Tab-separated table of C-alpha atoms in Angstrom:
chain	number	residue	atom	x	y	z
M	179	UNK	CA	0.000	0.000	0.000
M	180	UNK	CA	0.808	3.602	-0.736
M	181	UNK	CA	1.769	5.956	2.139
M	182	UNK	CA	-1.331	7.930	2.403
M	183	UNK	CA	0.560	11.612	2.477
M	184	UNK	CA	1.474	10.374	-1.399
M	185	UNK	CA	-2.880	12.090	-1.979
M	186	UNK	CA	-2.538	15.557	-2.596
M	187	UNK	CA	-4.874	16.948	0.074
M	188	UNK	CA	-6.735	20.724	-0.705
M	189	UNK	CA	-5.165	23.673	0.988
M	190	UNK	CA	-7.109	26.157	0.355
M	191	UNK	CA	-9.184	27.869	-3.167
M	192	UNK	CA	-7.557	30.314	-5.104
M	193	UNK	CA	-9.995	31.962	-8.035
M	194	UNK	CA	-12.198	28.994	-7.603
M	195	UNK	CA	-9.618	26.133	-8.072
M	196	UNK	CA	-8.355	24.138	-5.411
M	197	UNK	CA	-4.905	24.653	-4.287
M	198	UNK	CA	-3.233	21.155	-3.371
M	199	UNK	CA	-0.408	20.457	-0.718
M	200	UNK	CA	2.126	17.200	-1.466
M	201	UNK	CA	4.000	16.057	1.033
M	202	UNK	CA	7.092	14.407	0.369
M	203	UNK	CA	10.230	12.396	2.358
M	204	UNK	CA	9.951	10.402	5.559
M	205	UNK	CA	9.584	11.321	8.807
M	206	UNK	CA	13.145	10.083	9.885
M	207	UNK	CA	14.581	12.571	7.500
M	208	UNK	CA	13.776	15.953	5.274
M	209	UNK	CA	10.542	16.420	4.839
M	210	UNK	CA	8.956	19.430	2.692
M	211	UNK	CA	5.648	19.976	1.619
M	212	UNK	CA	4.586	21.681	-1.805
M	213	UNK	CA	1.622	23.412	-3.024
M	214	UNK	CA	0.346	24.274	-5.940
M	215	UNK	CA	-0.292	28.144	-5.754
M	216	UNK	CA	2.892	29.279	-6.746
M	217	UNK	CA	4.839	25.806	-6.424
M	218	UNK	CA	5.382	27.363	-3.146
M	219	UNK	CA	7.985	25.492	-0.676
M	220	UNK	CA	5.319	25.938	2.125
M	221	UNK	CA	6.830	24.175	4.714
M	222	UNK	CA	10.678	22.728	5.345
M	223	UNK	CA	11.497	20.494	8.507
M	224	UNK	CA	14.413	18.436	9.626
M	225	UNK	CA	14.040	15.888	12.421
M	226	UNK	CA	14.865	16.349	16.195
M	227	UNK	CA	15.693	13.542	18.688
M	228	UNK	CA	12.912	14.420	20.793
M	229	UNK	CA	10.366	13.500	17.877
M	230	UNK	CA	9.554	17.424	17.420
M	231	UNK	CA	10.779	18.766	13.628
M	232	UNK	CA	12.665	22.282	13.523
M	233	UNK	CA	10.949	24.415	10.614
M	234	UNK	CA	14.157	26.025	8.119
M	235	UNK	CA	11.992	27.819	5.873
M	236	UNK	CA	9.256	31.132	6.518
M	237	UNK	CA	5.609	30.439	5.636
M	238	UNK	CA	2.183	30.093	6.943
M	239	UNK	CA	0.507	27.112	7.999
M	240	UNK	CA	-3.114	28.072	6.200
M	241	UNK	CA	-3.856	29.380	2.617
M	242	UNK	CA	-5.521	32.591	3.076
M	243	UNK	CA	-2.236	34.789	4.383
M	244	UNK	CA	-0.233	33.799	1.336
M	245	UNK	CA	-2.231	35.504	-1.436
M	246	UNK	CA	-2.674	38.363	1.385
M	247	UNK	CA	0.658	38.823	2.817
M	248	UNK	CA	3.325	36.556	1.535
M	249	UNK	CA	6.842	38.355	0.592
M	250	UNK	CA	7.176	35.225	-2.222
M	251	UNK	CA	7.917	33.483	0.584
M	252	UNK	CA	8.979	29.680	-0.853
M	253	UNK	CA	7.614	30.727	-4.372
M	254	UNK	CA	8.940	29.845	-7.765
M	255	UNK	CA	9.502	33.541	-8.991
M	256	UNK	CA	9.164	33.804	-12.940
M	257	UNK	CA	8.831	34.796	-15.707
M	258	UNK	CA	12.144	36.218	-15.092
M	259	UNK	CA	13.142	36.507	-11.338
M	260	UNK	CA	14.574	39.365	-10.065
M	261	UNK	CA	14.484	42.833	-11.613
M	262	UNK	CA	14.274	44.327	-14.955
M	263	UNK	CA	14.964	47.830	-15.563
M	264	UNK	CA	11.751	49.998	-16.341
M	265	UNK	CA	9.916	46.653	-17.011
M	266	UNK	CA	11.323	46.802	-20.601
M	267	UNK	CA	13.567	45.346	-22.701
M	268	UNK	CA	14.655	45.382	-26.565
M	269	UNK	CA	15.670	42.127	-28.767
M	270	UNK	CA	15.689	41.749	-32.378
M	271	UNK	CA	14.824	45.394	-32.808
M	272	UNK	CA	11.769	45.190	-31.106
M	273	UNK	CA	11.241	46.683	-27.229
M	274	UNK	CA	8.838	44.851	-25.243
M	275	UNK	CA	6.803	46.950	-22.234
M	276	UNK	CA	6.293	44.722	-19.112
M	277	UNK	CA	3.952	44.856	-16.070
M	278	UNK	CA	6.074	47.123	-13.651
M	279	UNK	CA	4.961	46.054	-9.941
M	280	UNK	CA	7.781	47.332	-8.321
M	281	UNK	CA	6.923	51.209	-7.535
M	282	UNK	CA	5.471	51.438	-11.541
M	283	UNK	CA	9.362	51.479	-12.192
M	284	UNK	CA	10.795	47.936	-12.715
M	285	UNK	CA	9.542	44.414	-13.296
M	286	UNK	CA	9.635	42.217	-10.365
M	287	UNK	CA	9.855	38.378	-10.758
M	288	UNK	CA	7.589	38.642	-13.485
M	289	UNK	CA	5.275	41.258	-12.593
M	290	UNK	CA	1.861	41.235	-10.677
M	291	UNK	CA	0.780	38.081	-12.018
M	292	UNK	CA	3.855	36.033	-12.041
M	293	UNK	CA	4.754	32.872	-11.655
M	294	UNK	CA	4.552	33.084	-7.629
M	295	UNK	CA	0.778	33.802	-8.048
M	296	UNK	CA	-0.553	31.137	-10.347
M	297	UNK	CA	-1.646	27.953	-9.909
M	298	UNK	CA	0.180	24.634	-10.774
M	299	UNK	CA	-0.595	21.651	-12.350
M	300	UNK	CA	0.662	18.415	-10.315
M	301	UNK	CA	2.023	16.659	-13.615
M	302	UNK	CA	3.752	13.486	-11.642
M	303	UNK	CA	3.721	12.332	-7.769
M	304	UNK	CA	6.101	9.766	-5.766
M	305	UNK	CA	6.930	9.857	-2.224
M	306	UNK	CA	9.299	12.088	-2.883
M	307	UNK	CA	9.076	13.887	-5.567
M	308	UNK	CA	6.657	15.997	-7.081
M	309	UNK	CA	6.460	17.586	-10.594
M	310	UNK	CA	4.463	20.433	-11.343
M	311	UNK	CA	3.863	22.217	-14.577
M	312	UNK	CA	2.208	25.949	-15.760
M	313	UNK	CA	1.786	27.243	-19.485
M	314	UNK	CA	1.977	31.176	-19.515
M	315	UNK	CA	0.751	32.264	-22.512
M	316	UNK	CA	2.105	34.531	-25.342
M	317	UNK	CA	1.921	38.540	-23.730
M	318	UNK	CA	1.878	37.498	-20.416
M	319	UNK	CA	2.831	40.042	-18.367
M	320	UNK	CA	4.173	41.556	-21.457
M	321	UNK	CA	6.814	38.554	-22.131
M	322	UNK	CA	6.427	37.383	-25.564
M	323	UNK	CA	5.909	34.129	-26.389
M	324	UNK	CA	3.849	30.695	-25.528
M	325	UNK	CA	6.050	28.885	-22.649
M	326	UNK	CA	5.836	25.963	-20.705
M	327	UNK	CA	7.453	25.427	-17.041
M	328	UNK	CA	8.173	22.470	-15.066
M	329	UNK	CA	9.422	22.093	-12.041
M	330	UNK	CA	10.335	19.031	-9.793
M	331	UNK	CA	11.156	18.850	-5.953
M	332	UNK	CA	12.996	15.725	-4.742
M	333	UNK	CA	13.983	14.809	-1.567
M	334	UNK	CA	17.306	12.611	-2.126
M	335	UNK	CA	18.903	10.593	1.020
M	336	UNK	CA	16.678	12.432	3.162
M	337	UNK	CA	19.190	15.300	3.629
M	338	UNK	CA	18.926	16.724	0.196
M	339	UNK	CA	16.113	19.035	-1.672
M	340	UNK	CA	17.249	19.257	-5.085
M	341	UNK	CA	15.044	21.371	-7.938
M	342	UNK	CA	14.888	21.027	-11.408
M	343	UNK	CA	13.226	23.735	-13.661
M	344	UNK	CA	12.853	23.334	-17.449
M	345	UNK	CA	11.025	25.861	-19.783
M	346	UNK	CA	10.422	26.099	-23.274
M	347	UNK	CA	9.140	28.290	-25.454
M	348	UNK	CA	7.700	29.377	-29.334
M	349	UNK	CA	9.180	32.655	-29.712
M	350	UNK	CA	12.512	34.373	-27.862
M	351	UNK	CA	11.857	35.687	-24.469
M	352	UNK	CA	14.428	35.691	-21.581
M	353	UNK	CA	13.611	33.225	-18.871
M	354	UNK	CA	14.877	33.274	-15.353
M	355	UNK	CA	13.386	31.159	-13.096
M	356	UNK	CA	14.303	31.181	-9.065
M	357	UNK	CA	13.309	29.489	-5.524
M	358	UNK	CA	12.686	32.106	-3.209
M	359	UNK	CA	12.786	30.845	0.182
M	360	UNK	CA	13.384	32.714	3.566
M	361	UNK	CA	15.717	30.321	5.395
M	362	UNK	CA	16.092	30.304	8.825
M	363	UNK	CA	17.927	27.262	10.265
M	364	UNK	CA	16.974	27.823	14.185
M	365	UNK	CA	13.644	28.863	14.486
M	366	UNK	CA	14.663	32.270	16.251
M	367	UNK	CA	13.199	35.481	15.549
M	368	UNK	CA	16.388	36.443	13.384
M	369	UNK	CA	19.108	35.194	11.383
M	370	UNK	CA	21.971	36.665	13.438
M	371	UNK	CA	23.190	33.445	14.686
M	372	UNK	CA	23.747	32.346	11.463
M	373	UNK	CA	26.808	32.540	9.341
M	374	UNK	CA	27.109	32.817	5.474
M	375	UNK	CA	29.539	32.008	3.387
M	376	UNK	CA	28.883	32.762	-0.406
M	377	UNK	CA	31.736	31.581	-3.037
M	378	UNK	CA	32.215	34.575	-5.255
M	379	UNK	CA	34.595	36.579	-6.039
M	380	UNK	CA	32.670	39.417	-7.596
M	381	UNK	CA	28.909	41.283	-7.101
M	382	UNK	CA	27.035	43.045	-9.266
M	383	UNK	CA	27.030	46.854	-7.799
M	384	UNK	CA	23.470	48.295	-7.783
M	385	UNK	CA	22.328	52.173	-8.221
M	386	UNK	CA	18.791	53.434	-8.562
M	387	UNK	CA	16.086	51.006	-8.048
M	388	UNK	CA	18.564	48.138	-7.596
M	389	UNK	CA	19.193	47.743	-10.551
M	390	UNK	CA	22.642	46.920	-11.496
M	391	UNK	CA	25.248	49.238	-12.789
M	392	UNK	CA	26.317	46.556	-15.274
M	393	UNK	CA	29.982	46.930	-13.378
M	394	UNK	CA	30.939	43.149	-12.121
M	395	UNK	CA	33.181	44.557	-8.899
M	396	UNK	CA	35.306	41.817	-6.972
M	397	UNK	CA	34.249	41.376	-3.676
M	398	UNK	CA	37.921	41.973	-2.359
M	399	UNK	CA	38.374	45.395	0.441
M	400	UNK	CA	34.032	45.291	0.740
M	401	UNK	CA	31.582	44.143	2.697
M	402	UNK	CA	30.199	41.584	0.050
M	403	UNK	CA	33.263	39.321	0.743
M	404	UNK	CA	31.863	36.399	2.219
M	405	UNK	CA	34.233	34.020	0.975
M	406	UNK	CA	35.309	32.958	4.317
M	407	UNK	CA	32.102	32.425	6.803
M	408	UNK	CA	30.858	35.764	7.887
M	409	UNK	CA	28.653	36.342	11.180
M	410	UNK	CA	25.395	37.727	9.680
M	411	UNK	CA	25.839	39.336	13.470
M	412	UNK	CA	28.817	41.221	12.451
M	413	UNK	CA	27.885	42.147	9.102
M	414	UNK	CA	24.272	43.610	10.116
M	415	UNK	CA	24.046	45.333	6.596
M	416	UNK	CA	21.265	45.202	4.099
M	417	UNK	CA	21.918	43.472	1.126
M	418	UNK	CA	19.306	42.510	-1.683
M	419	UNK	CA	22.399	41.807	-4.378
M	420	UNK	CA	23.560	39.249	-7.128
M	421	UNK	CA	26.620	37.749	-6.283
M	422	UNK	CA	28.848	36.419	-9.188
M	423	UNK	CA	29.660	32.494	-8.430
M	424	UNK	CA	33.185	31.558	-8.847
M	425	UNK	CA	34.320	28.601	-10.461
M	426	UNK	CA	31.902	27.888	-13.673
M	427	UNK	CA	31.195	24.349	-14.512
M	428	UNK	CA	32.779	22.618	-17.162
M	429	UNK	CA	29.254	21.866	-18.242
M	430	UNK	CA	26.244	23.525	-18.158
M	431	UNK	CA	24.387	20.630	-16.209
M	432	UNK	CA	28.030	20.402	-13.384
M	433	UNK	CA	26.528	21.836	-10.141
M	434	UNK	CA	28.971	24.606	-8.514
M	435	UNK	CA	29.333	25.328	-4.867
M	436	UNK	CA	27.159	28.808	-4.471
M	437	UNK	CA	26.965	29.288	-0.091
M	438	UNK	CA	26.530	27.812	2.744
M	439	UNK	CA	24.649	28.546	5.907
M	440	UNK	CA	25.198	27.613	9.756
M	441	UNK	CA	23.079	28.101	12.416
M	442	UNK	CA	24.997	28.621	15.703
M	443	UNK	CA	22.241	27.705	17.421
M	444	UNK	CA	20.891	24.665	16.447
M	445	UNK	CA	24.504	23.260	14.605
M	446	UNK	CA	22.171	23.353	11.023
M	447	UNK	CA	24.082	23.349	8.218
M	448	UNK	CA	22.745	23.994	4.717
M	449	UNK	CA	24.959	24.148	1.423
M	450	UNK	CA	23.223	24.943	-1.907
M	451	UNK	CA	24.782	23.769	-5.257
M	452	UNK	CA	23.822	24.949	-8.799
M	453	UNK	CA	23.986	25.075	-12.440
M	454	UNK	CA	23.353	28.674	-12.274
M	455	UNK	CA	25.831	31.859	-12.264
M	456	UNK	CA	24.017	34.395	-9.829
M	457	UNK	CA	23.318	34.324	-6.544
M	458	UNK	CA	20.667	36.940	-5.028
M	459	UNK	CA	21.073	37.323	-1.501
M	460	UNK	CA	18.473	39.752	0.504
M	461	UNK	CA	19.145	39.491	3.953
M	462	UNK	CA	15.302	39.611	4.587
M	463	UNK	CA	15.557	43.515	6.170
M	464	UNK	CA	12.469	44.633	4.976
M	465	UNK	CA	10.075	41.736	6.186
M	466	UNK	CA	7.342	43.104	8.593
M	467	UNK	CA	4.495	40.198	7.994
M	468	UNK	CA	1.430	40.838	10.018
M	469	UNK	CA	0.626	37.577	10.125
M	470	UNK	CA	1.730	35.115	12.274
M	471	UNK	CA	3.714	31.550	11.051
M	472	UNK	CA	3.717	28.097	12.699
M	473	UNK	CA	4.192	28.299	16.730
M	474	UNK	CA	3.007	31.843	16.689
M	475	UNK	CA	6.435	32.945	15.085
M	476	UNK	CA	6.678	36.434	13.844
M	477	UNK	CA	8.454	37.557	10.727
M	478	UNK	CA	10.040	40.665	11.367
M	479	UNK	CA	13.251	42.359	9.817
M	480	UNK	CA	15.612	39.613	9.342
M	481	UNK	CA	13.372	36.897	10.220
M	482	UNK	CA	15.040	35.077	7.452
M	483	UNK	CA	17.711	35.507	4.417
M	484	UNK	CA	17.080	34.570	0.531
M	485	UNK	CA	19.523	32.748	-1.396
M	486	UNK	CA	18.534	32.933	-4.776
M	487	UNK	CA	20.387	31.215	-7.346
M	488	UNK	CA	19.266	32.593	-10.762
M	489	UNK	CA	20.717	34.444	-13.942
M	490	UNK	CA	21.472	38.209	-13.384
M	491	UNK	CA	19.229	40.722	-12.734
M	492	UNK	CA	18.448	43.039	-15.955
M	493	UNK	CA	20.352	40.693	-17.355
M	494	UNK	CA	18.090	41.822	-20.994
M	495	UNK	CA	19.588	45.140	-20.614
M	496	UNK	CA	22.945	44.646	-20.399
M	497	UNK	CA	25.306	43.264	-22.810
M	498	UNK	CA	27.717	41.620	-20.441
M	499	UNK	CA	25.677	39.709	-18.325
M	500	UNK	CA	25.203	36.385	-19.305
M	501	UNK	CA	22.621	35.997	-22.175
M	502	UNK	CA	18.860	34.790	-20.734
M	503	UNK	CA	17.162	35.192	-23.792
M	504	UNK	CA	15.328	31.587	-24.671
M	505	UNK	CA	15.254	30.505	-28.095
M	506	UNK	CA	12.067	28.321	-29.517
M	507	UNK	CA	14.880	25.395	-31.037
M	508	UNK	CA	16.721	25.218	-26.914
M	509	UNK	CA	15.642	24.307	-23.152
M	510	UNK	CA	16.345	26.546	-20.181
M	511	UNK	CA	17.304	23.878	-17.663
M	512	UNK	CA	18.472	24.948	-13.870
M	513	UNK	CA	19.030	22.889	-11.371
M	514	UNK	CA	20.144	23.795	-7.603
M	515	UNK	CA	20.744	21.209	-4.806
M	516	UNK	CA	20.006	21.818	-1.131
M	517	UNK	CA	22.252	19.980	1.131
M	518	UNK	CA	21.459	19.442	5.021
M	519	UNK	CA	22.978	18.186	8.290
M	520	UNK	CA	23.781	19.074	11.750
M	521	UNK	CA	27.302	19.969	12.855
């Protein structure tokens, strides 16, 4: 027989249409637990001796505050994650006008309607994995062109979440596609007994509206070196930037080390792997949720850090970030692996 938490059960309606949560690994291991609004990572635990399961990830444990309230909290951010300058961009001659959600300036992680806030299809199920897919249709948002998104969640030896994303599409249109998870590996109000270490060599400066200066600065002599762990205590700054990995993979499928993150606290480690050459980290500054998460936590400033790994940000507008533009004859394929374990 089955395990029973292999049913989708209903979470909650969204327009009408039932959202669905999946649950997926074992209780003696990783555990995570997936719905379809948004292919949100709702909820991420790792097992305690005392039978009790520490939460590393921000969320809510009902529906209704996540349309309401939710900073993308465990979304899948697309279209194109992260920010694109004025919500436009040219290519072949032609300039596309996006939805600009972010103060009617830039396009945020797709605009209004992104990815984050529309429903999935569950397109396969095991015990533990789950695939979901979404079709965002030619102008959406502005973004030309038909495409189709998959993504898959695995849990793999019960210590690992590793995501796949694949997209395709019928015309050119950049694609960027992102996990945005607030992790916070000790359940305290803040991250400050956490350290970070992020291996890069280089940032992407920002100026007005975040948006990067196209300039790719080393890290060496600032405060964005974190290639040796860094107290998030010491370095109390606020950072919502794109870090340039070091290292590129041979191939574009090779996984690269991208940062790792230790709880002093509870001796949680987590290192995250990917095929990708950006990594956003926001240091989660801004978050003032009114709503309350699971044990009556409270997500104020800091409450918990992003680590994004993605393609640039306005990557379309400048010529020497890598290209994101997707092509109707290739397949975007990203892949980033979650590694866990208690020091």
């Amino acid at each position: 027989m089955k395990p029973t938490h292999l049913a989708p059960v209903v979470f909650g309606q969204f327009q009408d249409q039932p959202v669905h949560q999946v649950t997926l690994g074992r209780p003696s291991g990783l555990q995570a637990q997936i719905i379809t609004w948004g292919g949100v990572l709702q909820n991420l635990t790792w097992p305690l001796a005392d039978g009790a399961r520490l939460p590393l990830t921000l969320g809510f444990e009902s529906f209704a505050p996540y349309p309401a309230h939710s900073p993308y909290f465990g979304a899948i951010v697309g279209r194109y994650a992260n920010r694109i300058a004025r919500g436009r961009f040219t290519h072949a001659e032609r300039t596309y006008q996006l939805d600009q959600n972010e103060a009617q300036r830039t396009t945020l992680h797709g605009g209004t309607c992104g990815f984050a806030r529309c429903l999935w299809q569950i397109a396969d199920l095991t015990e533990n994995s789950v695939t979901l897919t979404l079709t965002s249709p030619d102008g959406d948002q502005g973004f030309p062109g038909n495409l189709t998104a998959t993504c898959t969640y695995a849990i793999a030896d019960e210590t690992r979440l590793d995501l796949h994303f694949i997209a395709k599409t019928d015309q050119p249109t950049p694609v960027n596609l992102a996990q945005h998870a607030y992790f916070n590996l000790d359940g305290r109000p803040d991250i400050s007994d956490h350290s970070l270490q992020i291996f890069a060599d280089a940032y992407t400066p920002t100026g007005s509206d975040l948006i990067p200066t196209g300039v790719i600065q080393p890290v060496d002599g600032t405060g964005f070196d974190f290639r040796q762990p860094i107290s998030l205590h010491q370095r109390h700054l606020a950072f919502d930037h794109n870090f340039v990995l070091s290292n590129p993979p041979s191939r574009v499928d090779r996984l690269r080390p991208a940062a790792r993150l230790v709880s002093d606290k509870s001796g949680m480690r987590m290192q995250i792997a990917t095929t990708k050459p950006g990594l956003q980290f926001y240091s989660g500054h801004l978050l003032n949720v009114p709503v309350q998460g699971p044990g009556a936590r409270t997500y104020g400033p800091r409450a918990g850090i992003c680590l994004e790994t993605q393609f640039f940000p306005d990557s379309p507008n400048q010529i020497n970030f890598p290209d994101t533009i997707l092509y109707p004859d290739k397949v975007y394929a990203h892949r980033t692996l979650f590694s866990f374990d208690r020091l």
